[in-house]
PDB file of C-alpha atoms in Angstrom:
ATOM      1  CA  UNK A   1      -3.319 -22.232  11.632  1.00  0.00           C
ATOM      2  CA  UNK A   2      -7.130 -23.113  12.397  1.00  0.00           C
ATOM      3  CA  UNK A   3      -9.223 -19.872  13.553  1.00  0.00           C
ATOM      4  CA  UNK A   4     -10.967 -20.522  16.826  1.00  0.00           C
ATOM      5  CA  UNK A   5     -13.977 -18.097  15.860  1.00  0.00           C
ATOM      6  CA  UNK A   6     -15.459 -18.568  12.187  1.00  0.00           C
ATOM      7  CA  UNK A   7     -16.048 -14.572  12.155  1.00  0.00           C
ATOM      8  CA  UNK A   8     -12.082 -14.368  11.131  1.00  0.00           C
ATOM      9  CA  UNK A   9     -13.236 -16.514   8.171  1.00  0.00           C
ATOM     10  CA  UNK A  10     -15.387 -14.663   7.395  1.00  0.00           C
ATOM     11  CA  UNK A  11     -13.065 -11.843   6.854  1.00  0.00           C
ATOM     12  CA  UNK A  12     -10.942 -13.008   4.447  1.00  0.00           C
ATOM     13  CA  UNK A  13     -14.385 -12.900   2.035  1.00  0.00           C
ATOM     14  CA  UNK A  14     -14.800  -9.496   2.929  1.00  0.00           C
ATOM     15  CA  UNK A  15     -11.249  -8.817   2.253  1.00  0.00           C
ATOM     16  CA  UNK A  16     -11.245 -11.005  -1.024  1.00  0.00           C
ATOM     17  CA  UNK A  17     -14.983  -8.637  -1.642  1.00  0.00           C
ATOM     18  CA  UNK A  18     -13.092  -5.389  -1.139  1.00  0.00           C
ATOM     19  CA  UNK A  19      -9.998  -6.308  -3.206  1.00  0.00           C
ATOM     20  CA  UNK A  20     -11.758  -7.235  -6.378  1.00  0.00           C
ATOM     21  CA  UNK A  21     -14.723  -5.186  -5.948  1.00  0.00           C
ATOM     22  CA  UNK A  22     -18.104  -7.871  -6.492  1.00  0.00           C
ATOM     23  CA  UNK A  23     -19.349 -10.993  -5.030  1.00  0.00           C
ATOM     24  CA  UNK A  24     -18.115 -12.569  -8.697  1.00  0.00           C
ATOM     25  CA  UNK A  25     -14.958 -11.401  -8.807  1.00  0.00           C
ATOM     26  CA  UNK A  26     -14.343 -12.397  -5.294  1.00  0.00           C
ATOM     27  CA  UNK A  27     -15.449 -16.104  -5.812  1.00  0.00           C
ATOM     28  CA  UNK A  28     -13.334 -16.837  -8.499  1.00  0.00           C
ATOM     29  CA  UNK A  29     -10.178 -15.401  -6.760  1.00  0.00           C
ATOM     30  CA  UNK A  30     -11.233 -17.601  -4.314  1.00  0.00           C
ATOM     31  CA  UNK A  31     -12.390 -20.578  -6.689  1.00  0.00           C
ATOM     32  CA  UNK A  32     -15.978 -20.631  -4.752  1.00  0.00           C
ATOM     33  CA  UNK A  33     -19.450 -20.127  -5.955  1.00  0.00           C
ATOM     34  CA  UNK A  34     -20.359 -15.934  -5.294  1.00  0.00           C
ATOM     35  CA  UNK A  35     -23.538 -17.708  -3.453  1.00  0.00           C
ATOM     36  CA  UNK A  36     -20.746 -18.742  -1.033  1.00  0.00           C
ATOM     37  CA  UNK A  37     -18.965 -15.812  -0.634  1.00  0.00           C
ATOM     38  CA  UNK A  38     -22.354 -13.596  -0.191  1.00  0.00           C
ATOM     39  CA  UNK A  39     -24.088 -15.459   2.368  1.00  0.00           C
ATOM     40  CA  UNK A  40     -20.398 -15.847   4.773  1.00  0.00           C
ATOM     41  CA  UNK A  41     -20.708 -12.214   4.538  1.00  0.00           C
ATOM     42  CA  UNK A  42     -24.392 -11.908   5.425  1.00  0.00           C
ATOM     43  CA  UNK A  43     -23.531 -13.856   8.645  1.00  0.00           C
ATOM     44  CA  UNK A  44     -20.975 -11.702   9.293  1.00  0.00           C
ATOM     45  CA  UNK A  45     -23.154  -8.546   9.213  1.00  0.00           C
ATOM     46  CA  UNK A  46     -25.669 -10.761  11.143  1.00  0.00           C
ATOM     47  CA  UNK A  47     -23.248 -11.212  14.281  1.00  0.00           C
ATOM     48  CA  UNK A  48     -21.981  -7.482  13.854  1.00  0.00           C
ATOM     49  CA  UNK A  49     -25.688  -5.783  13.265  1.00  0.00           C
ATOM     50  CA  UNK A  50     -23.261  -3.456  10.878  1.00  0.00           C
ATOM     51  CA  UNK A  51     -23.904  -2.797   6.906  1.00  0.00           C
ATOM     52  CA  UNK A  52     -20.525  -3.805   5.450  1.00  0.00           C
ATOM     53  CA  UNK A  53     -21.248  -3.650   1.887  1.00  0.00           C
ATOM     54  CA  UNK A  54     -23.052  -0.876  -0.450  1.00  0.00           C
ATOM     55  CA  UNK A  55     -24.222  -1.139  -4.072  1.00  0.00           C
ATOM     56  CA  UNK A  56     -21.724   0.692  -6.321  1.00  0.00           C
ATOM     57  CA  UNK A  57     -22.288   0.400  -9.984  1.00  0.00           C
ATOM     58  CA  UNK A  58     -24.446  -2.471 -11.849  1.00  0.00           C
ATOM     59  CA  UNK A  59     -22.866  -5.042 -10.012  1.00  0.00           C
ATOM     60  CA  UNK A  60     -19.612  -3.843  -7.921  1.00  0.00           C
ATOM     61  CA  UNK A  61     -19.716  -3.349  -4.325  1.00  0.00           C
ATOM     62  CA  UNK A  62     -17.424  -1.157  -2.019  1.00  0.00           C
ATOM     63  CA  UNK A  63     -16.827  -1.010   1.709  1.00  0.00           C
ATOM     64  CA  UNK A  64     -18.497   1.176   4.175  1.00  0.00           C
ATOM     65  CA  UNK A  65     -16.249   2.277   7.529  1.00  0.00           C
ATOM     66  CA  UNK A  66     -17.083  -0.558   9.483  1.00  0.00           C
ATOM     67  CA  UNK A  67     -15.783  -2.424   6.896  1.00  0.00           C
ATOM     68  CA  UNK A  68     -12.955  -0.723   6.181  1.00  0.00           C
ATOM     69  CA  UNK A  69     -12.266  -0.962  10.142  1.00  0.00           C
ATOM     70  CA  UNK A  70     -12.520  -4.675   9.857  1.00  0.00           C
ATOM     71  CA  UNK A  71      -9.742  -4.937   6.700  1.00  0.00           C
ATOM     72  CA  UNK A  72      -7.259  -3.410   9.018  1.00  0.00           C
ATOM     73  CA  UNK A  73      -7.706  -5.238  11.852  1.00  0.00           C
ATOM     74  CA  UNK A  74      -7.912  -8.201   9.540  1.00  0.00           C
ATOM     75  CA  UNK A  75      -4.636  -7.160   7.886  1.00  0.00           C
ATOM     76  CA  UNK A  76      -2.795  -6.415  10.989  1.00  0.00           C
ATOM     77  CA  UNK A  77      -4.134 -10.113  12.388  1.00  0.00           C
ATOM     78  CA  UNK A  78      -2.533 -11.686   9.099  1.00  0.00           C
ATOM     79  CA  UNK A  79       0.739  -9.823   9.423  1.00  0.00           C
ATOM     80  CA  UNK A  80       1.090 -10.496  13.050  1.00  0.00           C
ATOM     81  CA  UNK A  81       0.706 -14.481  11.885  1.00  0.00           C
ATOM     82  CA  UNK A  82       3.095 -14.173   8.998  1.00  0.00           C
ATOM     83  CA  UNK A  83       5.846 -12.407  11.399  1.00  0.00           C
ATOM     84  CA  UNK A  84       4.963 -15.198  13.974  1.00  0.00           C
ATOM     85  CA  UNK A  85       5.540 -18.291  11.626  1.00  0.00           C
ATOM     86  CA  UNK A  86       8.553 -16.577  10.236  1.00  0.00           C
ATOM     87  CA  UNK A  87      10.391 -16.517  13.441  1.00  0.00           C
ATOM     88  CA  UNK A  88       9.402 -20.044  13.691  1.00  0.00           C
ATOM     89  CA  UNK A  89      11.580 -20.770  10.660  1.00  0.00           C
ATOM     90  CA  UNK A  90      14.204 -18.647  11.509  1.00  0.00           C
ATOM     91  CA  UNK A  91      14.589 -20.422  14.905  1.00  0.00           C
ATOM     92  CA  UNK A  92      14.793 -23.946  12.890  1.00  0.00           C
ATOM     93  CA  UNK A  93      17.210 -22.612  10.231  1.00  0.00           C
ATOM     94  CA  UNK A  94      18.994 -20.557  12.774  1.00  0.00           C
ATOM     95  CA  UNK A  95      19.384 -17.586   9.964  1.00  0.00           C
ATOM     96  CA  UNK A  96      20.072 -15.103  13.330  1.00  0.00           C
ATOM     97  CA  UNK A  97      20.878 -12.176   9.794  1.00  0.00           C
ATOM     98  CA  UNK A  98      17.725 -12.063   8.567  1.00  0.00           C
ATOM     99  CA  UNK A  99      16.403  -8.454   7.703  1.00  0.00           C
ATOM    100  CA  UNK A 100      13.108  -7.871   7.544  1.00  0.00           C
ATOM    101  CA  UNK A 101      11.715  -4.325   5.275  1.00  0.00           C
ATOM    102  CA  UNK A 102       8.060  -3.632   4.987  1.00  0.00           C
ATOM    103  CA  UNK A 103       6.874  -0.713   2.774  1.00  0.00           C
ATOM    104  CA  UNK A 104       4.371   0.329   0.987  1.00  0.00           C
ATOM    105  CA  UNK A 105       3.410  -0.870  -2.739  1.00  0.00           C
ATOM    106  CA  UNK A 106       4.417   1.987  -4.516  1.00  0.00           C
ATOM    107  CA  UNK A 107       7.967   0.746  -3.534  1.00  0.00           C
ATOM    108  CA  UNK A 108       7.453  -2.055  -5.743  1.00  0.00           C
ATOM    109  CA  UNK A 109       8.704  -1.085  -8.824  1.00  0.00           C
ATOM    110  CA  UNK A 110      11.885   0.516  -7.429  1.00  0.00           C
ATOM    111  CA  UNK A 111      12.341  -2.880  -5.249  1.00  0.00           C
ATOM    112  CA  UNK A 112      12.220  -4.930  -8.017  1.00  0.00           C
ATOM    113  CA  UNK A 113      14.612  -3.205  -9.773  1.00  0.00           C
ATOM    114  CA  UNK A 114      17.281  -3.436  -6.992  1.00  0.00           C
ATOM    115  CA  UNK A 115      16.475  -6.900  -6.206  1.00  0.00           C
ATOM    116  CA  UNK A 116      19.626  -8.913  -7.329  1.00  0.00           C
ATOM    117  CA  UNK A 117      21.279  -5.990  -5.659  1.00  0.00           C
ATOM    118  CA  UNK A 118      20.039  -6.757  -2.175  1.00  0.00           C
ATOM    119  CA  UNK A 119      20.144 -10.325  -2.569  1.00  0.00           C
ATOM    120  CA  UNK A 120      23.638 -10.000  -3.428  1.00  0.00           C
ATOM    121  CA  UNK A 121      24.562  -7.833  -0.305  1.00  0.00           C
ATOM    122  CA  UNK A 122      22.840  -9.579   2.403  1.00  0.00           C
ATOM    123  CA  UNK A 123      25.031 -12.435   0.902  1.00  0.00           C
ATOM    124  CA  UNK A 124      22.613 -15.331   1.294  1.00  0.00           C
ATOM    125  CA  UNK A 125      21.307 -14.140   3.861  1.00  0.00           C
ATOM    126  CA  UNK A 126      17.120 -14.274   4.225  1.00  0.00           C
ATOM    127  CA  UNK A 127      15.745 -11.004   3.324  1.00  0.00           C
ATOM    128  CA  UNK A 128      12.093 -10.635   3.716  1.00  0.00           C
ATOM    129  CA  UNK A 129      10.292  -7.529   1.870  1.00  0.00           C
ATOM    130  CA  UNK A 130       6.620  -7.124   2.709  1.00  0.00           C
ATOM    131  CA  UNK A 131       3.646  -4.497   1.466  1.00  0.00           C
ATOM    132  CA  UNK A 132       1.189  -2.776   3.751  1.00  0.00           C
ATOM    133  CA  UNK A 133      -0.662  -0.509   4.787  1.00  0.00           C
ATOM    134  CA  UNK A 134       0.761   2.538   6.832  1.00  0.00           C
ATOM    135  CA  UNK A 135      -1.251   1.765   9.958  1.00  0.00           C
ATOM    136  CA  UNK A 136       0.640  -1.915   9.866  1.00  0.00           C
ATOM    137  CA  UNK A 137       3.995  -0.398   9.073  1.00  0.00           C
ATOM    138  CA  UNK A 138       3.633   1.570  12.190  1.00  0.00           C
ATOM    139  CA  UNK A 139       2.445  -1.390  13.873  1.00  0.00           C
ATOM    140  CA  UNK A 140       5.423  -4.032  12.633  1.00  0.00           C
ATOM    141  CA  UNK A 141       7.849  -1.500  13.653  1.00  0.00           C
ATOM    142  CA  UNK A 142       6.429  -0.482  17.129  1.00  0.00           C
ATOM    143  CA  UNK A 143       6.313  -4.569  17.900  1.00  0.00           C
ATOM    144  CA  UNK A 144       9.584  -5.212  16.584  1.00  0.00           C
ATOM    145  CA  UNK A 145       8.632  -7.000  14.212  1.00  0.00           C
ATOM    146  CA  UNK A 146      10.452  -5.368  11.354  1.00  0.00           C
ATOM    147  CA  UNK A 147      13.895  -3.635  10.639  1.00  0.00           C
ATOM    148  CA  UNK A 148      12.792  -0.710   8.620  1.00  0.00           C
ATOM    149  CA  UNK A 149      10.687   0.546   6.588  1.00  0.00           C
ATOM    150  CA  UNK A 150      10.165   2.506   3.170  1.00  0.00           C
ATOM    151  CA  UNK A 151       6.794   4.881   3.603  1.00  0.00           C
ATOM    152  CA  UNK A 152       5.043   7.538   1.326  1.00  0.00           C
ATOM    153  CA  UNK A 153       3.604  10.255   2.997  1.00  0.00           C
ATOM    154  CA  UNK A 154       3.876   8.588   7.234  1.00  0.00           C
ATOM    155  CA  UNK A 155       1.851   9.892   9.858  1.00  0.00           C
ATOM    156  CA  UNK A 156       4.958   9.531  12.639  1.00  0.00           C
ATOM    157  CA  UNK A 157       4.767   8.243  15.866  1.00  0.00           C
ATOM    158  CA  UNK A 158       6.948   9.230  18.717  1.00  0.00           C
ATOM    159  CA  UNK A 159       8.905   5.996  18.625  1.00  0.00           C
ATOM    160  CA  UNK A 160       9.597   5.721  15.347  1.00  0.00           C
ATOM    161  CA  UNK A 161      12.654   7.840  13.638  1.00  0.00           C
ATOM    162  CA  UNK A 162      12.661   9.143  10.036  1.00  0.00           C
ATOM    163  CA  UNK A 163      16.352   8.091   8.881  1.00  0.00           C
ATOM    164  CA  UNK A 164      16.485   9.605   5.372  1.00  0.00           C
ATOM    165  CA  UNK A 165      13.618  11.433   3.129  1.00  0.00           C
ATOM    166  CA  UNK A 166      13.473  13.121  -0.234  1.00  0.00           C
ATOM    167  CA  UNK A 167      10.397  15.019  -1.795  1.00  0.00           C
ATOM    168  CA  UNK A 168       8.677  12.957  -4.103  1.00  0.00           C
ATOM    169  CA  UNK A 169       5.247  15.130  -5.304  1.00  0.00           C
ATOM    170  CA  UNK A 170       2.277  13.121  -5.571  1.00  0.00           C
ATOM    171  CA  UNK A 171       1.064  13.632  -9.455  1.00  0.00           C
ATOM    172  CA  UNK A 172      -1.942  12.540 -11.090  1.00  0.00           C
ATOM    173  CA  UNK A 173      -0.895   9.824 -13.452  1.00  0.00           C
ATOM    174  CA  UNK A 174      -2.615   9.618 -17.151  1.00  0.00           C
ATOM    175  CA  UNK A 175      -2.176   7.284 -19.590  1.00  0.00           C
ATOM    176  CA  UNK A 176      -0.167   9.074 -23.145  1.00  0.00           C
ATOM    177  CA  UNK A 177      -2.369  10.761 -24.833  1.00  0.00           C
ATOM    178  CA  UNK A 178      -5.267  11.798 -22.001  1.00  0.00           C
ATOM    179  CA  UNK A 179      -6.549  15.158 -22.791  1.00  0.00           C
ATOM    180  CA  UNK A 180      -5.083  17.068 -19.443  1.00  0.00           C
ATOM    181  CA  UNK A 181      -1.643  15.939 -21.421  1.00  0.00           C
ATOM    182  CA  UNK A 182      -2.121  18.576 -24.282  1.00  0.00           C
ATOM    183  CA  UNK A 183      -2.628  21.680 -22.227  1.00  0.00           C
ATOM    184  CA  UNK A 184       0.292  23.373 -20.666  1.00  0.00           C
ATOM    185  CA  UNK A 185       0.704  23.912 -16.735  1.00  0.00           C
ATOM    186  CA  UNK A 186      -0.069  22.113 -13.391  1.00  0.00           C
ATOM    187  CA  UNK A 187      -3.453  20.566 -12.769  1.00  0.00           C
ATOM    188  CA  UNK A 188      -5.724  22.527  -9.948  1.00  0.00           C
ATOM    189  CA  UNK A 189      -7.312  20.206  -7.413  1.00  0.00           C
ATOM    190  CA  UNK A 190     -10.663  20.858  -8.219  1.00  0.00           C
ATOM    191  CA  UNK A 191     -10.252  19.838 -11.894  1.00  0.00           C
ATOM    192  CA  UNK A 192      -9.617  16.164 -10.911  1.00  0.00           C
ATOM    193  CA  UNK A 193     -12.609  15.515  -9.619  1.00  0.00           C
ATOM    194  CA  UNK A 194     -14.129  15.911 -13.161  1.00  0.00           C
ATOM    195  CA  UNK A 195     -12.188  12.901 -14.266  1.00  0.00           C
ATOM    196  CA  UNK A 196     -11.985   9.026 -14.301  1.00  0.00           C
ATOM    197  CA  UNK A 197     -10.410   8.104 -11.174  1.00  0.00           C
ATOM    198  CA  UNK A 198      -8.978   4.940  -9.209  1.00  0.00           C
ATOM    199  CA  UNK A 199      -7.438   5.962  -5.605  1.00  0.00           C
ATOM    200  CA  UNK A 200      -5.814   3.672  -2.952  1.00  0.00           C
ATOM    201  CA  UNK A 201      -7.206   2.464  -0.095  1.00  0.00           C
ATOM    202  CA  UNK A 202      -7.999   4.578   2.803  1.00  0.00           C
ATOM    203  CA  UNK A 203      -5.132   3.105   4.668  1.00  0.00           C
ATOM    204  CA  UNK A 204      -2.521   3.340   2.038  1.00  0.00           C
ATOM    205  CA  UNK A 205      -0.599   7.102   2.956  1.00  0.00           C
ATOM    206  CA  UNK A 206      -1.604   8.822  -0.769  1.00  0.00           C
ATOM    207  CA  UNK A 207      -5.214   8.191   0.552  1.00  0.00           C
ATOM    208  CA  UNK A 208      -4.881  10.253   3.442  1.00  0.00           C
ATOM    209  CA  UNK A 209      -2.838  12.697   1.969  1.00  0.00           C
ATOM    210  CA  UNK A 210      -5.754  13.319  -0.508  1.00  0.00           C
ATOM    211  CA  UNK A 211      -8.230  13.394   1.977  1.00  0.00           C
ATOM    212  CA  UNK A 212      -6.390  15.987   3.662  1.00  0.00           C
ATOM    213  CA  UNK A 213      -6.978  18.179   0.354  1.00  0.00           C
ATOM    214  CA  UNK A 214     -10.667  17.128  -0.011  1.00  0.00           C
ATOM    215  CA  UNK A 215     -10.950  18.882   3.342  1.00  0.00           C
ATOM    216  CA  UNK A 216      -9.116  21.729   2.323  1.00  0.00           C
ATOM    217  CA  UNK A 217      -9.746  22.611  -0.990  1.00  0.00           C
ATOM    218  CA  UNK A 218     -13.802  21.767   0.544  1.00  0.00           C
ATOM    219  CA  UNK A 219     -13.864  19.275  -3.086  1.00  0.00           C
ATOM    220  CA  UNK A 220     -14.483  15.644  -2.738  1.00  0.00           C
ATOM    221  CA  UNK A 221     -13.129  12.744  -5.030  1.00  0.00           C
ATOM    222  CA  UNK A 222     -15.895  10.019  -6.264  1.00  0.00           C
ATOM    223  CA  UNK A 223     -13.067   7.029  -7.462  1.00  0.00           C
ATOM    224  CA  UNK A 224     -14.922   4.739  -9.850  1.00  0.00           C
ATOM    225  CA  UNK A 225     -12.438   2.075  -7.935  1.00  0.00           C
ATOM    226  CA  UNK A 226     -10.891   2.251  -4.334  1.00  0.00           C
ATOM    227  CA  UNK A 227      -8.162  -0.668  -3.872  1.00  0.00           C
ATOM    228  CA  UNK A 228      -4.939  -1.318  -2.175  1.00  0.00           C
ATOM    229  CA  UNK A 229      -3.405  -3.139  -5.029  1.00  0.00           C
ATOM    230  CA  UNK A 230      -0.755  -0.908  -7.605  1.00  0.00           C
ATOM    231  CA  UNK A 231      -1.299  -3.277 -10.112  1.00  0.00           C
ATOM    232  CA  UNK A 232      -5.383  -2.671 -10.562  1.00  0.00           C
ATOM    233  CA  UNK A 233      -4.644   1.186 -10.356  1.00  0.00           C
ATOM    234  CA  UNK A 234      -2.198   0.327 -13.431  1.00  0.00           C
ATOM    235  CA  UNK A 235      -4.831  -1.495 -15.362  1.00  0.00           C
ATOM    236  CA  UNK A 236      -7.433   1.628 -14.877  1.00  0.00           C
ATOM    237  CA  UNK A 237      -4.983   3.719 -16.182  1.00  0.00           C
ATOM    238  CA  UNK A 238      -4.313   1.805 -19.489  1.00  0.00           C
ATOM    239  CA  UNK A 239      -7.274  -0.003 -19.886  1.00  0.00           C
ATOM    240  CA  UNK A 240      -9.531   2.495 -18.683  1.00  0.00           C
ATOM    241  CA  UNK A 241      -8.415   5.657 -19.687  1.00  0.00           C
ATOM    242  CA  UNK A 242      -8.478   6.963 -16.516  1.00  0.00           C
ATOM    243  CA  UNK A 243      -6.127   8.647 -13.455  1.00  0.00           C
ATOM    244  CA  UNK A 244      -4.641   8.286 -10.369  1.00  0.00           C
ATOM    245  CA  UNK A 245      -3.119  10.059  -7.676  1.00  0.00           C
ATOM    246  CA  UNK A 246       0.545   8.895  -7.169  1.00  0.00           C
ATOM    247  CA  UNK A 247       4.293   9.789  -6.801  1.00  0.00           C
ATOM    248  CA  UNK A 248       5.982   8.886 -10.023  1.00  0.00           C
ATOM    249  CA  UNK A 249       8.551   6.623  -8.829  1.00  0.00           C
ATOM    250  CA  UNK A 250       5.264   4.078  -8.602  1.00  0.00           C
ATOM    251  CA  UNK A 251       4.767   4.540 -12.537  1.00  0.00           C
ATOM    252  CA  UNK A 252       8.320   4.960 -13.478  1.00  0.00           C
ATOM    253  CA  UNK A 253       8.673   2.051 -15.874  1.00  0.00           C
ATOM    254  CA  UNK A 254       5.502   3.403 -17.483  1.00  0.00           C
ATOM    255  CA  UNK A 255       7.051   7.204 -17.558  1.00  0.00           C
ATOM    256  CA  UNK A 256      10.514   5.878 -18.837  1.00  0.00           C
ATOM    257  CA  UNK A 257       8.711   4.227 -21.573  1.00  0.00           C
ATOM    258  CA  UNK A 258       6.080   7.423 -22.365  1.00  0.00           C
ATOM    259  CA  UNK A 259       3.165   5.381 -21.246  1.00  0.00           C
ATOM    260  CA  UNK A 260       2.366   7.460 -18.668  1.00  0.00           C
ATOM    261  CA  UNK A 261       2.386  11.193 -17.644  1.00  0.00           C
ATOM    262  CA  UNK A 262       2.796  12.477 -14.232  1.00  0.00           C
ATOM    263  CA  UNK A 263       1.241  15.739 -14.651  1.00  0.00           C
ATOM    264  CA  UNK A 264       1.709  18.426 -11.605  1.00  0.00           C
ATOM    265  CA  UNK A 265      -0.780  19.325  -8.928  1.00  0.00           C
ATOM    266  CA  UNK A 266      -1.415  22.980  -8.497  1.00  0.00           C
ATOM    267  CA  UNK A 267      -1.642  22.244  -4.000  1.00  0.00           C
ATOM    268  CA  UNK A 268       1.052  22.710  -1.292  1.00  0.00           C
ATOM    269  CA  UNK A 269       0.357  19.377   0.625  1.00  0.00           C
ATOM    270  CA  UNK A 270       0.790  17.285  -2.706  1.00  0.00           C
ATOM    271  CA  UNK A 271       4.251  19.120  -3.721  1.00  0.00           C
ATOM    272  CA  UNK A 272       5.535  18.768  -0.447  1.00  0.00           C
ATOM    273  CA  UNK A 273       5.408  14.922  -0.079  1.00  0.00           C
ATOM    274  CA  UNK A 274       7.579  13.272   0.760  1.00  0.00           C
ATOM    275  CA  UNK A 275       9.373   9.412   0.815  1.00  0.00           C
ATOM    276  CA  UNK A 276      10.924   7.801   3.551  1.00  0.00           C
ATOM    277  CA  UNK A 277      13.080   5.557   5.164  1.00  0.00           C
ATOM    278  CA  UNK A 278      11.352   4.754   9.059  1.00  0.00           C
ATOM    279  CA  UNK A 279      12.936   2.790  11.801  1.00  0.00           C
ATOM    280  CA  UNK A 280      12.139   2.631  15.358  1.00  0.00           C
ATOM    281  CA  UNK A 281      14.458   4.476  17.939  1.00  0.00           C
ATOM    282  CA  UNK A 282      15.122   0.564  19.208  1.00  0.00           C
ATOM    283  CA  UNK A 283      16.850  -0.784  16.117  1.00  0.00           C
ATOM    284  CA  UNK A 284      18.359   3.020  15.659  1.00  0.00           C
ATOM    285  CA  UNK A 285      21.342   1.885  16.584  1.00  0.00           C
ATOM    286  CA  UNK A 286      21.532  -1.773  14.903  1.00  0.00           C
ATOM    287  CA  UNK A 287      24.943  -1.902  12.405  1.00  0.00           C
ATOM    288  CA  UNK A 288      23.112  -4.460  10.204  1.00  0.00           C
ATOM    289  CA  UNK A 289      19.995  -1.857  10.170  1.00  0.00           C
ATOM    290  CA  UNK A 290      22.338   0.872   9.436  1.00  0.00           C
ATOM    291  CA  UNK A 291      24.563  -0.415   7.121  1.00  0.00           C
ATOM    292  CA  UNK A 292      21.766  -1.778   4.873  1.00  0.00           C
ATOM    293  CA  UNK A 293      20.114   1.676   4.743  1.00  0.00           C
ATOM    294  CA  UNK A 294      23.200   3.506   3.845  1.00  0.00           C
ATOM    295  CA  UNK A 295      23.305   0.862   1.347  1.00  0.00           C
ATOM    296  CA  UNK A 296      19.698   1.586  -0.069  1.00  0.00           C
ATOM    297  CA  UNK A 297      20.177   5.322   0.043  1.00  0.00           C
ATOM    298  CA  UNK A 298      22.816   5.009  -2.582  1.00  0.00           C
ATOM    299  CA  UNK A 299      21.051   2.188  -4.615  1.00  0.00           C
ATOM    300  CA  UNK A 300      17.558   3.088  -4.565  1.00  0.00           C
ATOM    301  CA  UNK A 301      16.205   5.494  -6.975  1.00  0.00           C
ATOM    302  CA  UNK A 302      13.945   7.034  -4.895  1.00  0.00           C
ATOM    303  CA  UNK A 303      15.992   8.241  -2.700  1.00  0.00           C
ATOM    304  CA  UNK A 304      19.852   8.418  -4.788  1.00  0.00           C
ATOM    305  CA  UNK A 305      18.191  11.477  -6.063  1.00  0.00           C
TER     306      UNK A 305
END
């Protein structure tokens, strides 16, 4: 599907930019030349008059808020497509039982689990599982354009309908052996700040929730990396030594296997957090939605708790 303006282009160097975190790392994700990938963005900033990059290290960049603003819209355009050209196909293959879930990537682990599982009960049936952002969650459901959804830490709108939920704290994750891991009793907010960190993206729930605290507590996190992906936070925290801020059902391969350690946040807002199962009041009363939920709820570690 051709774009009709080349600024939407554009964005997916920006996004590729603010995924990996440099101009180099961003071309060879995208197999160009970083030349390529800096000057698309310099003509984006051109026709915006809006910084959308700042120096962050030697040679890493990070996003300011207009470019942040532009990822979401740019994520929300890209899900809307997907969703489109989906119920393309399903109109060809006439697969009317198709379920669609979209959650957020802490899910993953627990998803991946329970995959033959769900495979096996929607019996050949499509299923479709997608990650996002909290802000598209909302979105997919509002439009319809998913069934449910599984959420850490949603902002609610008045349309949408929290069918099951189950505390899950949000810890700060160290690798075996960190020093916080020899002392004894919870971490204080202000403590983490003195550390390594890598934090998601500021439209991923666990961001918001923290910056709730930062506001709070009046102490402000400096990550050494900001991204959306579980997968980089995992390599910070093994390769780099560092932390993160997450529930533990996002490590829990790593904590089974003593990798990790969730360690305990001395604040309210973290302990009280909480996972969720979200559906809009429209497909409330779906059997296939319900069914497959009361399905999940007894399959899905998170929340069979």
């Amino acid at each position: 599907m051709k774009d009709l303006y080349p600024g939407f282009q554009r964005l997916n160097y920006l996004a590729a930019v603010l995924r990996h975190g440099s101009m180099r790392a961003a071309g060879d994700a995208l197999d160009i030349a970083p030349s390529v990938v800096s000057r698309q963005i310099a003509l984006l900033e051109a026709e915006l008059g809006l910084q959308l990059l700042e120096k962050k290290g030697r040679s890493g960049v990070c996003g300011t808020e207009a470019a942040l603003i532009l990822l979401e819209c740019h994520e929300q355009r890209n899900a809307s497509i997907d969703y489109a050209i989906m119920r393309l196909d399903t109109m060809r293959t006439r697969k009317d039982s198709t379920l669609r879930i979209v959650a957020t990537e802490g899910f993953l682990p627990s998803l991946r689990h329970l995959l033959n599982e769900l495979l096996e009960y929607q019996d050949k049936a499509s299923l479709i599982i997608d990650f996002m952002s909290v802000a598209q969650i909302t979105q997919e459901l509002l439009e319809d354009r998913a069934h449910f959804a599984l959420v850490y830490a949603p902002i609610l709108h008045a349309d949408l309908e929290v069918l099951s939920h189950v505390h899950q704290p949000l810890s700060l994750i160290v690798p075996r052996g960190h020093p916080l891991t020899f002392r004894s009793g919870s971490v204080a907010f202000p403590e983490i700040a003195a550390e390594r960190l890598a934090l998601t993206s500021p439209t991923i729930g666990i961001r918001q929730l923290v910056r709730r605290v930062e506001t709070y507590e009046k102490v402000t996190l400096n990550p050494e990396l900001t991204t959306s992906s579980l997968e980089l936070l995992k390599h910070f925290v093994f390769s780099e030594g560092g932390g993160t801020l997450a529930p533990a059902f996002a490590f829990e391969e790593e904590l089974n296997s003593g990798e990790a350690v969730a360690l305990k946040v001395d604040n309210a807002t973290f302990l009280t957090a909480e996972a969720c199962i979200v559906v809009s009041r429209a497909n409330r009363a779906s059997k296939n939605v319900s069914d497959f939920v009361a399905f999940l709820k007894t399959r899905l570690a998170v929340f069979a708790r």
